[in-house]
Coordinates of C-alpha atoms in Angstrom, one line a residue:
X219 CA 62.1 -6.8 5.4
X220 CA 59.8 -9.7 4.1
X221 CA 58.5 -12.2 6.6
X222 CA 60.1 -15.7 6.3
X223 CA 57.8 -18.6 5.1
X224 CA 56.5 -20.8 8.0
X225 CA 58.4 -24.1 8.6
X226 CA 57.5 -27.4 10.2
X227 CA 59.4 -29.2 12.9
X228 CA 62.0 -30.6 10.4
X229 CA 62.8 -27.1 9.2
X230 CA 61.1 -27.6 5.8
X231 CA 58.9 -24.8 4.4
X232 CA 55.2 -25.5 4.9
X233 CA 52.7 -24.7 2.1
X234 CA 50.6 -21.7 3.1
X235 CA 47.0 -22.7 3.8
X236 CA 44.1 -20.7 2.6
X237 CA 43.0 -18.2 5.3
X238 CA 45.2 -19.8 7.8
X239 CA 44.8 -18.2 11.3
X240 CA 42.5 -15.5 9.9
X241 CA 38.8 -15.0 10.3
X242 CA 36.5 -13.9 7.5
X243 CA 37.1 -13.9 3.8
X244 CA 39.2 -10.8 3.4
X245 CA 42.8 -11.1 2.8
X246 CA 43.9 -7.5 3.3
X247 CA 45.3 -5.8 6.3
X248 CA 42.5 -3.4 6.7
X249 CA 40.6 -2.9 9.9
X250 CA 37.3 -4.1 8.4
X251 CA 34.0 -2.2 8.6
X252 CA 33.8 -1.8 12.3
X253 CA 32.0 1.1 13.9
X254 CA 32.2 4.7 12.8
X255 CA 31.9 6.2 9.3
X256 CA 28.5 7.5 10.2
X257 CA 26.9 4.2 11.1
X258 CA 24.1 4.3 13.6
X259 CA 24.1 8.1 13.9
X260 CA 21.0 10.2 13.7
X261 CA 20.4 12.0 10.5
X262 CA 18.8 15.4 10.6
X263 CA 15.6 15.5 8.6
X264 CA 14.1 18.9 8.2
X265 CA 10.5 19.3 9.2
X266 CA 8.0 19.8 6.4
X267 CA 7.1 23.3 5.8
X268 CA 3.5 24.4 6.4
X269 CA 1.6 24.7 3.1
X270 CA -0.3 27.8 2.3
X271 CA -4.0 27.5 1.4
X272 CA -3.1 28.2 -2.2
X273 CA -0.5 25.4 -2.3
X274 CA -3.0 23.0 -0.7
X275 CA -5.6 23.9 -3.3
X276 CA -3.1 23.5 -6.1
X277 CA -2.1 20.0 -4.9
X278 CA -5.8 19.0 -4.6
X279 CA -6.5 20.1 -8.2
X280 CA -3.5 18.1 -9.5
X281 CA -4.8 15.0 -7.6
X282 CA -8.3 15.5 -9.0
X283 CA -7.0 15.9 -12.5
X284 CA -4.8 12.8 -12.2
X285 CA -7.7 10.8 -10.8
X286 CA -10.1 12.0 -13.6
X287 CA -7.5 11.0 -16.2
X288 CA -7.1 7.6 -14.7
X289 CA -10.8 7.0 -14.7
X290 CA -11.0 7.8 -18.4
X291 CA -8.1 5.5 -19.3
X292 CA -9.6 2.7 -17.3
X293 CA -13.0 3.2 -18.9
X294 CA -14.9 3.6 -15.7
X295 CA -18.7 3.3 -15.8
X296 CA -20.7 4.1 -12.6
X297 CA -23.4 1.4 -12.4
X298 CA -25.5 2.5 -9.4
X299 CA -27.3 5.8 -8.9
X300 CA -28.1 5.2 -5.2
X301 CA -25.6 4.7 -2.5
X302 CA -25.1 1.2 -1.1
X303 CA -24.2 0.7 2.6
X304 CA -21.1 -1.3 3.4
X305 CA -18.1 -1.5 5.7
X306 CA -14.4 -1.0 5.3
X307 CA -12.8 -4.4 5.7
X308 CA -9.1 -3.5 5.1
X309 CA -7.2 -0.3 4.6
X310 CA -3.8 0.3 2.9
X311 CA -2.1 3.6 2.2
X312 CA -3.8 4.4 -1.1
X313 CA -6.7 2.0 -1.2
X314 CA -9.1 0.0 0.9
X315 CA -11.5 -2.9 0.5
X316 CA -15.2 -2.5 1.2
X317 CA -17.8 -5.2 1.8
X318 CA -21.4 -4.4 1.0
X319 CA -23.9 -4.9 3.8
X320 CA -26.4 -6.5 1.4
X321 CA -24.5 -8.2 -1.6
X322 CA -27.8 -8.4 -3.5
X323 CA -27.6 -4.6 -4.0
X324 CA -24.6 -5.1 -6.3
X325 CA -25.8 -4.7 -9.9
X326 CA -26.3 -8.1 -11.6
X327 CA -24.2 -7.0 -14.6
X328 CA -21.0 -6.8 -12.6
X329 CA -21.4 -9.7 -10.1
X330 CA -19.5 -12.1 -12.3
X331 CA -16.7 -9.7 -12.8
X332 CA -16.6 -8.9 -9.1
X333 CA -16.4 -12.7 -8.2
X334 CA -13.6 -13.2 -10.8
X335 CA -11.6 -10.2 -9.4
X336 CA -11.9 -11.5 -5.8
X337 CA -10.9 -15.0 -6.9
X338 CA -7.8 -13.6 -8.7
X339 CA -6.8 -11.6 -5.6
X340 CA -7.3 -14.6 -3.3
X341 CA -5.1 -16.7 -5.6
X342 CA -2.3 -14.2 -5.5
X343 CA -2.0 -14.2 -1.7
X344 CA 1.1 -16.0 -0.4
X345 CA 2.9 -16.5 2.9
X346 CA -0.1 -18.1 4.6
X347 CA -2.0 -14.9 4.8
X348 CA -5.6 -14.5 3.7
X349 CA -7.0 -11.9 1.3
X350 CA -8.7 -9.1 3.4
X351 CA -8.1 -11.0 6.6
X352 CA -10.0 -14.0 5.4
X353 CA -13.3 -12.2 4.9
X354 CA -16.0 -14.3 3.3
X355 CA -17.9 -12.9 0.4
X356 CA -16.9 -10.5 -2.3
X357 CA -15.3 -7.1 -1.6
X358 CA -15.0 -4.0 -3.7
X359 CA -11.8 -2.0 -4.4
X360 CA -11.8 1.6 -3.1
X361 CA -9.2 4.1 -4.1
X362 CA -8.6 6.8 -1.6
X363 CA -9.2 9.4 -4.3
X364 CA -12.8 8.1 -4.6
X365 CA -13.7 9.4 -1.2
X366 CA -16.2 12.2 -1.6
X367 CA -16.1 13.7 1.9
X368 CA -12.8 15.2 3.1
X369 CA -13.6 14.5 6.7
X370 CA -13.8 10.7 6.3
X371 CA -10.7 8.8 7.4
X372 CA -11.0 5.1 6.4
X373 CA -10.2 2.4 8.9
X374 CA -11.3 -1.2 9.2
X375 CA -14.9 -1.5 10.5
X376 CA -15.9 2.0 9.4
X377 CA -19.5 2.1 7.9
X378 CA -19.6 3.8 4.5
X379 CA -22.0 4.4 1.7
X380 CA -20.8 4.1 -1.9
X381 CA -21.7 3.8 -5.5
X382 CA -20.5 0.8 -7.6
X383 CA -18.4 1.2 -10.8
X384 CA -16.9 -1.2 -13.3
X385 CA -13.8 -0.7 -15.4
X386 CA -11.1 -2.6 -17.2
X387 CA -9.4 -3.6 -13.9
X388 CA -12.6 -4.9 -12.1
X389 CA -15.3 -3.6 -9.8
X390 CA -15.0 -0.9 -7.2
X391 CA -16.6 1.7 -5.0
X392 CA -16.7 5.4 -5.7
X393 CA -18.4 8.5 -4.4
X394 CA -17.8 7.2 -0.9
X395 CA -19.3 9.0 2.1
X396 CA -19.6 8.2 5.8
X397 CA -22.3 5.7 6.7
X398 CA -24.3 5.4 9.8
X399 CA -22.3 4.0 12.7
X400 CA -23.1 0.4 13.5
X401 CA -22.5 -1.3 16.9
X402 CA -20.2 1.4 18.4
X403 CA -18.1 2.2 15.3
X404 CA -17.2 5.9 15.0
X405 CA -16.6 8.1 12.0
X406 CA -13.1 9.6 12.5
X407 CA -12.4 13.0 11.2
X408 CA -9.1 13.3 9.2

């Protein structure tokens, strides 16, 4: 049986108000989202299986091939023959930023490109943060794939030695090896 329309004190029918006496926007009789339906419950994530030495080697070869292909498409040119000492300033998952200990060791032919690259990255930063934590001076880009020693695990403050390269994207560090520890910094094995 349908429900009668609401009336006022005189017995006249009142116009129905939008969302009268109800909370929310929904007009249906449903129970809403509420609890249940798998919300907040743990999901089982199977553990990664251990890789065999052959699988590890295959993955390493694929990564090396992908990196070699990228260096060719970006027209990379290594500019230094000797390693330059520096320090990791900031680390992300797949790259890091390295500051040379002596900026005068950076080849003169790429200093302008390095300064321009740093200025562009500093201009992109928003939300009141600072590029590389506000480090003064120019820093070089370092892809994790450019680390030459497998035992080097990059973290901020780690001394490293590297060669400088230039490509279509800017200036970076390659052939990275562990440097000599400075003022108590340690080389952490991966």
